[in-house]
Coordinates of C-alpha atoms in Angstrom, one line a residue:
Chain U
M10 CA 0.0 0.0 0.0
I11 CA 1.5 3.3 -1.0
V12 CA 0.1 6.6 0.4
E13 CA 1.7 9.9 -0.1
P14 CA 3.4 11.3 3.1
L15 CA 1.3 14.0 4.6
H16 CA 2.8 17.5 4.6
L17 CA 1.9 19.5 7.7
S18 CA 0.4 22.3 5.5
R19 CA -2.4 19.8 4.7
C20 CA -2.9 19.1 8.5
S21 CA -5.2 20.8 10.9
I22 CA -5.6 20.7 14.7
N23 CA -9.1 20.5 16.2
T24 CA -8.6 22.7 19.3
A25 CA -10.3 20.1 21.5
T26 CA -7.1 18.1 21.0
L27 CA -5.4 20.5 23.4
G28 CA -8.3 20.2 26.0
H29 CA -9.5 23.8 25.8
R30 CA -7.1 24.7 28.6
E31 CA -5.8 28.0 27.2
P32 CA -7.5 31.0 25.5
I33 CA -8.1 30.3 21.9
G34 CA -5.7 33.1 20.8
V35 CA -2.8 31.3 22.5
T36 CA -3.9 28.0 21.0
I37 CA -4.0 29.4 17.5
D38 CA -0.4 30.8 17.9
R39 CA 0.8 27.5 19.1
I40 CA -0.8 25.7 16.1
A41 CA 0.7 28.1 13.6
K42 CA 4.2 28.0 15.3
A43 CA 4.2 24.1 15.1
G44 CA 3.8 24.3 11.4
F45 CA 0.2 23.1 10.9
G46 CA -1.7 24.5 7.9
G47 CA -5.0 24.9 9.8
L48 CA -7.2 24.5 12.8
A49 CA -10.8 23.7 13.7
P50 CA -12.0 25.9 16.6
W51 CA -15.1 25.4 18.8
R52 CA -17.9 27.8 19.0
H53 CA -17.8 28.5 22.7
E54 CA -14.1 29.6 22.6
V55 CA -14.5 31.7 19.5
E56 CA -17.6 33.4 20.9
A57 CA -15.8 34.1 24.2
A58 CA -12.9 35.8 22.4
G59 CA -14.9 37.5 19.7
V60 CA -15.3 36.1 16.2
S61 CA -13.9 39.1 14.3
K62 CA -10.7 39.2 16.4
I63 CA -10.2 35.5 16.0
A64 CA -10.9 35.7 12.2
R65 CA -8.2 38.4 11.9
Q66 CA -5.7 36.4 13.8
I67 CA -6.3 33.3 11.7
R68 CA -6.0 35.3 8.5
A69 CA -2.8 37.0 9.7
L70 CA -1.2 33.6 10.4
E71 CA -2.4 32.3 7.0
L72 CA -4.1 29.3 8.6
K73 CA -7.1 27.5 7.1
V74 CA -10.2 26.6 9.1
S75 CA -10.9 23.0 8.3
G76 CA -14.2 23.1 10.1
Y77 CA -16.2 25.1 12.7
C78 CA -17.4 23.0 15.7
R79 CA -20.3 22.5 15.9
S80 CA -24.0 22.5 15.5
T81 CA -26.5 22.9 18.3
Y82 CA -28.3 19.6 18.6
F83 CA -31.5 19.5 16.5
P84 CA -34.0 17.2 18.4
A85 CA -36.0 18.7 21.2
P86 CA -39.3 18.0 22.9
T87 CA -41.2 21.0 21.4
R88 CA -41.4 22.7 18.1
E89 CA -40.4 26.0 19.7
A90 CA -37.2 24.4 21.1
R91 CA -36.4 22.9 17.7
L92 CA -36.8 26.3 16.0
A93 CA -34.5 27.9 18.7
N94 CA -31.9 25.2 17.9
I95 CA -32.1 26.1 14.2
Q96 CA -31.8 29.8 14.9
S97 CA -28.7 29.0 17.1
N98 CA -27.2 27.2 14.1
V99 CA -27.9 30.1 11.8
R100 CA -26.0 32.4 14.1
A101 CA -23.1 30.0 14.1
L102 CA -23.2 29.9 10.3
N103 CA -22.6 33.6 10.2
D104 CA -19.5 33.1 12.3
A105 CA -18.4 30.2 10.2
A106 CA -18.6 32.5 7.2
E107 CA -16.5 35.2 8.9
L108 CA -13.9 32.6 9.8
G109 CA -13.8 31.3 6.3
A110 CA -14.4 27.7 7.5
E111 CA -14.3 24.9 5.0
C112 CA -17.5 23.6 6.6
F113 CA -19.8 23.9 9.6
V114 CA -19.6 20.5 11.4
M115 CA -23.0 19.1 12.2
V116 CA -23.2 16.8 15.2
V117 CA -26.9 16.4 15.1
G118 CA -28.0 15.4 18.6
G119 CA -29.4 12.2 20.3
L120 CA -32.8 11.3 21.7
P121 CA -34.6 14.1 23.5
E122 CA -34.7 13.4 27.2
G123 CA -37.2 10.8 28.3
N124 CA -37.8 9.7 24.7
R125 CA -37.1 6.4 23.0
D126 CA -38.3 7.2 19.5
L127 CA -35.2 7.0 17.3
P128 CA -37.1 7.3 14.0
A129 CA -38.9 10.5 15.3
A130 CA -35.6 12.0 16.4
R131 CA -34.1 11.2 13.0
T132 CA -37.0 13.0 11.3
Q133 CA -36.4 16.0 13.5
V134 CA -32.8 16.0 12.4
Q135 CA -33.7 15.8 8.8
D136 CA -36.2 18.7 9.1
G137 CA -33.6 20.8 11.1
I138 CA -30.9 20.3 8.5
G139 CA -33.4 21.0 5.7
A140 CA -34.3 24.3 7.4
L141 CA -30.7 25.3 7.8
L142 CA -29.6 24.5 4.3
E143 CA -31.1 27.7 2.7
A144 CA -29.2 29.9 5.2
A145 CA -26.0 27.9 4.5
R146 CA -26.4 28.5 0.7
K147 CA -26.9 32.2 1.2
L148 CA -23.9 32.5 3.5
G149 CA -21.7 30.3 1.3
V150 CA -21.0 27.9 4.2
R151 CA -21.0 24.2 3.5
L152 CA -22.8 21.9 6.0
A153 CA -20.9 18.7 6.9
I154 CA -23.1 16.0 8.6
E155 CA -20.8 14.0 10.9
P156 CA -22.1 10.5 11.6
L157 CA -21.1 9.7 15.2
H158 CA -20.3 6.2 16.5
P159 CA -23.4 4.1 17.4
M160 CA -22.4 4.3 21.0
Y161 CA -23.5 8.0 21.0
A162 CA -27.0 7.3 19.6
G163 CA -28.6 7.9 23.0
E164 CA -27.3 11.3 23.8
R165 CA -25.2 12.9 21.0
S166 CA -26.2 11.8 17.5
V167 CA -29.0 9.7 16.0
I168 CA -26.9 9.7 12.7
N169 CA -24.5 6.8 13.3
T170 CA -23.2 5.6 9.9
L171 CA -21.9 7.0 6.7
D172 CA -24.8 5.2 5.1
Q173 CA -27.3 7.3 7.1
A174 CA -25.4 10.5 6.5
N175 CA -25.2 9.8 2.7
A176 CA -28.9 9.0 2.5
L177 CA -29.8 12.2 4.4
A178 CA -27.6 14.4 2.2
R179 CA -29.1 12.9 -1.0
E180 CA -32.6 13.2 0.3
L181 CA -32.2 16.9 1.2
D182 CA -30.0 17.9 -1.7
P183 CA -30.5 15.5 -4.6
H184 CA -28.7 17.7 -7.1
N185 CA -25.7 18.2 -4.9
D186 CA -25.4 21.9 -5.3
G187 CA -22.3 22.0 -3.1
F188 CA -23.5 23.0 0.4
L189 CA -24.5 19.7 2.0
G190 CA -21.9 17.0 2.6
I191 CA -20.3 14.7 5.1
A192 CA -17.5 14.9 7.7
V193 CA -15.7 11.6 7.9
D194 CA -14.1 10.8 11.3
V195 CA -12.2 7.6 11.5
Y196 CA -13.1 7.2 15.2
H197 CA -16.8 7.0 14.3
C198 CA -16.6 4.9 11.1
W199 CA -13.5 2.6 11.2
W200 CA -15.5 -0.5 12.2
D201 CA -18.0 -0.3 9.4
A202 CA -17.8 -3.4 7.1
R203 CA -19.4 -1.3 4.3
L204 CA -16.8 1.4 4.6
D205 CA -15.3 0.9 1.1
A206 CA -18.6 1.1 -0.7
L207 CA -19.9 4.0 1.5
L208 CA -16.8 6.2 1.2
S209 CA -16.5 5.5 -2.5
S210 CA -20.2 6.5 -2.9
T211 CA -19.8 9.7 -0.8
G212 CA -16.7 10.6 -2.7
K213 CA -18.2 10.1 -6.2
D214 CA -20.8 12.5 -5.1
N215 CA -18.0 14.9 -4.0
R216 CA -19.6 15.2 -0.6
I217 CA -16.6 14.6 1.7
Y218 CA -16.0 18.0 3.2
A219 CA -13.8 17.0 6.2
Y220 CA -11.6 14.1 7.3
H221 CA -10.8 13.7 11.1
V222 CA -8.2 11.4 12.6
S223 CA -7.4 9.9 16.0
D224 CA -7.2 6.3 17.1
W225 CA -9.4 3.6 18.8
L226 CA -7.7 2.4 22.0
V227 CA -7.9 -1.2 23.2
P228 CA -9.2 -1.1 25.9
T229 CA -11.1 2.1 25.8
T230 CA -11.9 3.3 29.3
D231 CA -14.4 6.1 28.6
L232 CA -17.1 6.4 25.9
L233 CA -16.3 10.0 25.2
L234 CA -12.9 11.1 26.5
D235 CA -10.5 8.2 25.8
R236 CA -9.6 8.7 22.2
G237 CA -6.1 7.7 21.2
M238 CA -3.2 9.4 19.5
M239 CA -2.8 8.2 15.9
G240 CA -0.7 5.0 16.0
D241 CA -1.6 4.1 19.6
G242 CA -4.8 2.2 18.7
V243 CA -6.1 -0.4 16.2
I244 CA -7.3 1.7 13.3
D245 CA -5.6 1.2 9.9
L246 CA -5.1 4.9 9.4
Q247 CA -3.1 4.8 6.2
G248 CA -5.6 2.4 4.7
F249 CA -8.4 4.8 5.7
R250 CA -6.8 7.9 4.2
Q251 CA -6.0 5.9 1.0
R252 CA -9.7 5.1 0.7
V253 CA -10.8 8.7 1.4
E254 CA -8.4 10.1 -1.1
H255 CA -9.3 7.4 -3.6
A256 CA -12.9 8.6 -3.2
G257 CA -11.7 12.1 -4.3
Y258 CA -11.0 13.9 -1.1
A259 CA -8.1 16.3 -1.3
G260 CA -8.7 18.5 1.7
M261 CA -7.2 18.7 5.1
V262 CA -6.5 16.0 7.6
E263 CA -7.7 17.2 11.0
V264 CA -6.7 15.7 14.3
E265 CA -9.5 15.5 16.9
I266 CA -8.6 13.8 20.2
F267 CA -10.6 13.9 23.3
S268 CA -8.3 12.4 26.0
R269 CA -9.1 13.6 29.5
D270 CA -6.6 11.4 31.3
N271 CA -3.7 11.4 28.9
W272 CA -3.2 14.1 26.2
W273 CA -5.2 16.8 27.9
K274 CA -2.8 16.5 30.8
R275 CA 0.4 17.0 28.7
P276 CA 1.9 20.3 27.7
P277 CA 0.2 21.7 24.6
D278 CA 3.4 21.9 22.6
E279 CA 4.2 18.2 23.4
V280 CA 0.8 17.3 22.1
L281 CA 1.2 19.3 18.9
Q282 CA 4.7 17.8 18.3
T283 CA 3.4 14.3 18.8
C284 CA 0.5 15.0 16.4
A285 CA 2.9 16.3 13.8
A286 CA 5.2 13.3 14.1
R287 CA 2.3 10.8 13.9
L288 CA 0.5 12.5 11.0
Q289 CA 3.7 12.2 9.0
S290 CA 4.5 8.6 10.0
V291 CA 1.3 6.6 10.6
C292 CA -1.6 8.6 9.0
Chain J
M4 CA -48.7 -0.4 19.4
I5 CA -50.0 -3.6 20.8
V6 CA -47.6 -6.4 21.9
E7 CA -48.7 -9.5 23.7
P8 CA -47.6 -9.5 27.4
L9 CA -44.7 -11.8 28.0
H10 CA -45.4 -14.9 30.1
L11 CA -42.4 -15.9 32.2
S12 CA -42.5 -19.4 30.6
R13 CA -41.2 -17.7 27.5
C14 CA -38.5 -15.9 29.4
S15 CA -34.9 -16.9 30.0
I16 CA -32.1 -15.7 32.2
N17 CA -28.6 -15.5 31.0
T18 CA -26.6 -16.5 34.1
A19 CA -24.2 -13.5 33.5
T20 CA -27.1 -11.4 34.7
L21 CA -26.4 -12.6 38.2
G22 CA -22.7 -11.9 38.0
H23 CA -21.5 -15.6 38.2
R24 CA -21.2 -15.2 42.0
E25 CA -22.7 -18.6 43.0
P26 CA -22.2 -22.1 41.7
I27 CA -24.2 -22.7 38.5
G28 CA -26.4 -25.3 40.3
V29 CA -27.6 -22.7 42.9
T30 CA -28.2 -20.2 40.1
I31 CA -30.3 -22.8 38.1
D32 CA -32.5 -23.5 41.2
R33 CA -33.1 -19.8 41.7
I34 CA -34.1 -19.3 38.1
A35 CA -36.5 -22.2 38.2
K36 CA -38.0 -21.1 41.5
A37 CA -38.5 -17.5 40.2
G38 CA -40.7 -19.0 37.5
F39 CA -38.6 -18.5 34.4
G40 CA -39.0 -21.0 31.6
G41 CA -35.3 -21.1 30.7
L42 CA -31.7 -20.1 31.1
A43 CA -28.6 -19.5 29.2
P44 CA -25.5 -20.8 31.0
W45 CA -21.8 -20.0 30.3
R46 CA -19.3 -22.6 29.3
H47 CA -16.8 -22.0 32.1
E48 CA -19.4 -22.6 34.8
V49 CA -21.0 -25.6 33.1
E50 CA -17.5 -27.2 32.6
A51 CA -16.6 -26.5 36.2
A52 CA -19.7 -28.3 37.5
G53 CA -19.8 -31.1 35.0
V54 CA -22.0 -30.9 31.9
S55 CA -23.9 -34.2 32.5
K56 CA -24.8 -33.2 36.1
I57 CA -26.0 -29.7 34.9
A58 CA -27.9 -31.2 32.0
R59 CA -29.8 -33.6 34.4
Q60 CA -30.6 -30.7 36.8
I61 CA -32.0 -28.6 33.9
R62 CA -34.1 -31.5 32.6
A63 CA -35.4 -32.3 36.1
L64 CA -36.6 -28.7 36.5
E65 CA -38.1 -28.7 33.0
L66 CA -36.1 -25.6 32.0
K67 CA -35.2 -24.7 28.4
V68 CA -31.7 -23.7 27.4
S69 CA -32.2 -20.6 25.3
G70 CA -28.5 -20.5 24.3
Y71 CA -25.1 -21.8 25.3
C72 CA -22.5 -19.1 25.9
R73 CA -20.3 -18.8 24.0
S74 CA -17.8 -19.6 21.2
T75 CA -14.0 -19.3 21.6
Y76 CA -13.0 -16.3 19.4
F77 CA -12.0 -17.3 15.9
P78 CA -9.3 -14.9 14.8
A79 CA -5.7 -15.6 15.8
P80 CA -2.2 -14.8 14.5
T81 CA -1.4 -18.4 13.3
R82 CA -3.2 -21.1 11.4
E83 CA -2.5 -23.5 14.3
A84 CA -4.1 -21.2 16.8
R85 CA -7.1 -20.8 14.6
L86 CA -7.5 -24.5 14.3
A87 CA -7.3 -24.9 18.1
N88 CA -10.0 -22.3 18.4
I89 CA -12.3 -24.3 16.1
Q90 CA -11.5 -27.5 18.0
S91 CA -12.4 -25.7 21.3
N92 CA -15.7 -24.8 19.7
V93 CA -16.4 -28.3 18.5
R94 CA -16.0 -29.5 22.2
A95 CA -18.5 -26.8 23.3
L96 CA -20.9 -28.0 20.6
N97 CA -20.9 -31.5 22.2
D98 CA -21.9 -29.9 25.5
A99 CA -24.5 -27.7 23.9
A100 CA -26.0 -30.9 22.4
E101 CA -26.1 -32.6 25.8
L102 CA -27.7 -29.5 27.3
G103 CA -30.3 -29.4 24.6
A104 CA -29.5 -25.8 23.9
E105 CA -31.6 -23.9 21.3
C106 CA -28.4 -22.6 19.9
F107 CA -24.6 -22.1 20.4
V108 CA -24.0 -18.4 20.7
M109 CA -21.2 -17.2 18.5
V110 CA -19.3 -14.2 19.7
V111 CA -16.7 -14.3 17.0
G112 CA -13.7 -12.3 18.3
G113 CA -12.0 -9.1 17.5
L114 CA -8.7 -8.1 15.9
P115 CA -5.8 -10.4 16.8
E116 CA -3.3 -8.5 19.1
G117 CA -1.1 -6.0 17.3
N118 CA -3.2 -6.4 14.1
R119 CA -5.2 -3.7 12.3
D120 CA -6.6 -5.6 9.4
L121 CA -10.3 -5.9 9.9
P122 CA -11.1 -7.4 6.5
A123 CA -8.6 -10.2 7.2
A124 CA -10.0 -10.9 10.7
R125 CA -13.5 -11.1 9.1
T126 CA -12.3 -13.6 6.6
Q127 CA -10.8 -15.7 9.5
V128 CA -14.2 -15.6 11.2
Q129 CA -16.0 -16.7 8.1
D130 CA -13.5 -19.5 7.6
G131 CA -13.9 -20.6 11.2
I132 CA -17.7 -20.6 11.2
G133 CA -17.6 -22.5 7.9
A134 CA -15.4 -25.1 9.4
L135 CA -17.6 -25.5 12.5
L136 CA -20.9 -25.8 10.6
E137 CA -20.4 -29.4 9.6
A138 CA -19.9 -30.4 13.2
A139 CA -23.0 -28.4 14.2
R140 CA -25.1 -30.3 11.6
K141 CA -23.9 -33.6 12.8
L142 CA -24.6 -32.8 16.5
G143 CA -27.9 -31.1 15.7
V144 CA -26.9 -27.9 17.3
R145 CA -27.8 -24.6 15.7
L146 CA -25.1 -21.9 15.4
A147 CA -26.3 -18.4 16.2
I148 CA -23.9 -15.6 15.0
E149 CA -24.3 -12.7 17.5
P150 CA -23.4 -9.3 16.0
L151 CA -21.8 -7.2 18.7
H152 CA -22.0 -3.4 19.1
P153 CA -19.4 -1.6 16.9
M154 CA -17.7 -0.4 20.1
Y155 CA -16.4 -4.0 20.4
A156 CA -14.8 -4.3 17.0
G157 CA -11.3 -4.0 18.4
E158 CA -11.4 -6.8 21.0
R159 CA -14.5 -8.9 21.0
S160 CA -16.2 -9.1 17.6
V161 CA -15.5 -8.0 14.1
I162 CA -19.2 -8.8 13.2
N163 CA -20.9 -5.6 14.2
T164 CA -24.3 -5.4 12.5
L165 CA -27.2 -7.6 11.6
D166 CA -26.4 -6.8 8.0
Q167 CA -22.9 -8.4 8.4
A168 CA -24.3 -11.4 10.3
N169 CA -27.0 -12.0 7.7
A170 CA -24.6 -11.7 4.8
L171 CA -22.3 -14.2 6.5
A172 CA -25.1 -16.7 7.2
R173 CA -26.3 -16.5 3.6
E174 CA -22.8 -16.9 2.2
L175 CA -22.0 -20.0 4.3
D176 CA -25.4 -21.6 4.2
P177 CA -27.2 -20.3 1.1
H178 CA -30.0 -22.9 1.3
N179 CA -30.6 -22.3 5.0
D180 CA -30.7 -25.9 6.1
G181 CA -31.4 -24.8 9.7
F182 CA -28.1 -24.8 11.5
L183 CA -26.8 -21.3 10.9
G184 CA -28.6 -18.2 12.1
I185 CA -28.5 -15.1 14.2
A186 CA -28.7 -14.1 17.8
V187 CA -30.4 -10.7 18.0
D188 CA -29.4 -8.7 21.1
V189 CA -31.1 -5.3 21.5
Y190 CA -28.1 -3.8 23.3
H191 CA -25.9 -4.4 20.2
C192 CA -28.4 -3.5 17.5
W193 CA -30.9 -0.9 18.8
W194 CA -29.2 2.1 17.2
D195 CA -29.2 0.7 13.6
A196 CA -31.3 2.8 11.2
R197 CA -31.7 -0.2 9.0
L198 CA -33.1 -2.3 11.8
D199 CA -36.6 -2.8 10.3
A200 CA -35.3 -4.0 7.0
L201 CA -32.6 -6.2 8.5
L202 CA -34.8 -7.9 11.1
S203 CA -37.5 -8.5 8.6
S204 CA -34.9 -10.0 6.2
T205 CA -33.4 -12.2 8.8
G206 CA -36.8 -13.3 9.9
K207 CA -38.1 -14.1 6.5
D208 CA -35.1 -16.4 6.2
N209 CA -36.2 -17.9 9.5
R210 CA -32.7 -17.4 10.9
I211 CA -33.4 -15.6 14.2
Y212 CA -32.4 -18.2 16.8
A213 CA -32.3 -16.1 19.9
Y214 CA -33.5 -12.7 21.2
H215 CA -31.6 -11.0 24.1
V216 CA -32.8 -8.0 26.1
S217 CA -31.3 -5.4 28.5
D218 CA -31.2 -1.6 28.1
W219 CA -28.8 1.2 27.0
L220 CA -28.1 3.6 29.9
V221 CA -27.6 7.3 29.4
P222 CA -24.9 7.9 30.4
T223 CA -23.1 4.6 30.0
T224 CA -20.0 4.5 32.3
D225 CA -18.3 1.4 31.0
L226 CA -18.1 -0.1 27.6
L227 CA -18.7 -3.7 28.8
L228 CA -20.1 -3.8 32.3
D229 CA -22.7 -1.1 32.5
R230 CA -25.8 -2.5 30.8
G231 CA -29.1 -1.4 32.1
M232 CA -32.1 -3.3 33.4
M233 CA -35.0 -3.2 30.9
G234 CA -36.9 0.1 31.3
D235 CA -33.9 2.0 32.8
G236 CA -32.5 3.1 29.5
V237 CA -33.5 4.5 26.1
I238 CA -34.2 1.4 24.0
D239 CA -37.8 1.0 22.7
L240 CA -38.0 -2.6 23.9
Q241 CA -41.7 -3.2 23.1
G242 CA -41.2 -1.8 19.6
F243 CA -38.1 -4.0 19.2
R244 CA -39.9 -7.2 20.3
Q245 CA -42.8 -6.4 18.0
R246 CA -40.4 -6.2 15.1
V247 CA -38.6 -9.4 16.0
E248 CA -41.9 -11.3 16.3
H249 CA -43.3 -9.7 13.2
A250 CA -40.2 -11.1 11.5
G251 CA -41.3 -14.6 12.6
Y252 CA -39.5 -15.2 15.9
A253 CA -41.5 -17.0 18.5
G254 CA -38.7 -18.3 20.8
M255 CA -37.6 -17.2 24.2
V256 CA -36.8 -13.7 25.4
E257 CA -33.4 -13.9 27.2
V258 CA -32.2 -11.3 29.7
E259 CA -28.5 -10.7 29.5
I260 CA -27.2 -7.8 31.7
F261 CA -23.5 -7.2 32.5
S262 CA -23.7 -4.7 35.4
R263 CA -20.6 -4.7 37.7
D264 CA -21.5 -1.7 39.8
N265 CA -25.3 -2.2 40.1
W266 CA -27.1 -5.4 39.5
W267 CA -24.1 -7.7 40.2
K268 CA -24.0 -6.2 43.7
R269 CA -27.7 -6.9 44.5
P270 CA -29.0 -10.1 45.9
P271 CA -29.7 -12.6 43.1
D272 CA -33.3 -13.1 44.0
E273 CA -33.9 -9.3 43.9
V274 CA -32.3 -9.2 40.4
L275 CA -34.5 -12.1 39.2
Q276 CA -37.7 -10.5 40.6
T277 CA -36.8 -7.2 38.9
C278 CA -36.2 -9.0 35.6
A279 CA -39.5 -10.8 35.9
A280 CA -41.4 -7.6 36.6
R281 CA -39.7 -5.6 33.8
L282 CA -40.1 -8.5 31.3
Q283 CA -43.9 -8.4 31.9
S284 CA -44.2 -4.6 31.9
V285 CA -41.7 -2.9 29.5
C286 CA -40.4 -5.6 27.2

């Protein structure tokens, strides 16, 4: 298997990888200094610092924004609450536009509290994304549906496979006018036996807007906060990137690691150096 | 939605639900006394007590064996080790026959240590089940492939969806001669957006050999040992049973709960009484 080595200019750091321990401005400087070509910031930190200020800093450092994290969850018990969620997402789209983000990352939400109706929650997600799509077109921001691992179906996302995300994108945007696609995260999709067919199908449609890497640790001690550094787990990362690129993706490779007890305890520059080394050796 | 209430005679207790804290003989007596129609014992406890003795006890109490747990994992680094795994499974099949088990539950195994090649591990599983099928036919024991939740793809099972299990069963046994089917466990499959189609397809083929219940807790604090009691989580259990029965399944409903910090700490009879109550109210 031959995959082209990754140049850091094609690599991006999702700021969650550093554990949100420092002001976003400091984090952005560290990422630029370490030689990465881009970053993916989170809404709460950008809003706290002021979007215009952060956008200026990112432009001055000539960084790309591989994605803006992330949507407010769509499902909710009442129509009013669902409309409020959509409005929240429209506000975030404005900021994503100002940041020049490659896409707005859509983590769609799980079952509303006390509810067991997965099909209904999925319909609410579809309606919510449908309602957001017009604003996305107007603002020129691409929406990237990120399927989350099935272990998050209860509380974080009722979209759990590339298959579902593909079907949703095609249903809402059958002509693929360029504003509704998929964010592919290896952590969520690596186990899928239909991966080849699904990636190839998403890619032919030119709907892969983002590609995220980390690793699946064995054992995994926490459902949310125990992701591994690339190379420390069991995912065939080079094979995965080969498939994503074969499917037509030529964008950034973004590192997104939630690791409460390991990487979030290490000095930020050590984390960035390790990411850089692993991106260039095992990804 | 109308589902027939469950009579306990149709209900079975997987002995893991009681945490394997007492000798299997004591556990069997408790299960019978609580009014359940069957049980699913584990290999290590049956072998420790002696299979003939346990088989006599089960017959005397007129209990059914809804499944025998479980296969030795198939994937291994060497051909020799893979053959040894198959031989181990043949020995278990003899015991399953003596116990009169409805099926031998096949948890197929994850990636061999230090290996990241999922497709290769899946091929090893297919080869292993194929090699076991002839022995199963001769002994009259049905093999039930149990797809495990995708979060177990690294270490426990590279078969992670009903879709995969169906495809495997059809590939190895295209004429469906009655010895290769599927064990459906709500915990592993509840999130699947294709559930309706997949269950209905498995059922039409008459390949559902077992149906296991528990619940998905929000939050879930451990990937393996934090399953919920039916009704305490987010799975639509009545809707699930309705689909399984609509697909043609008329066998037992087996409770299988791994719960280190909750149910495994409670008195066994309290656990059994709770199972009985929940089976008859929310399942």
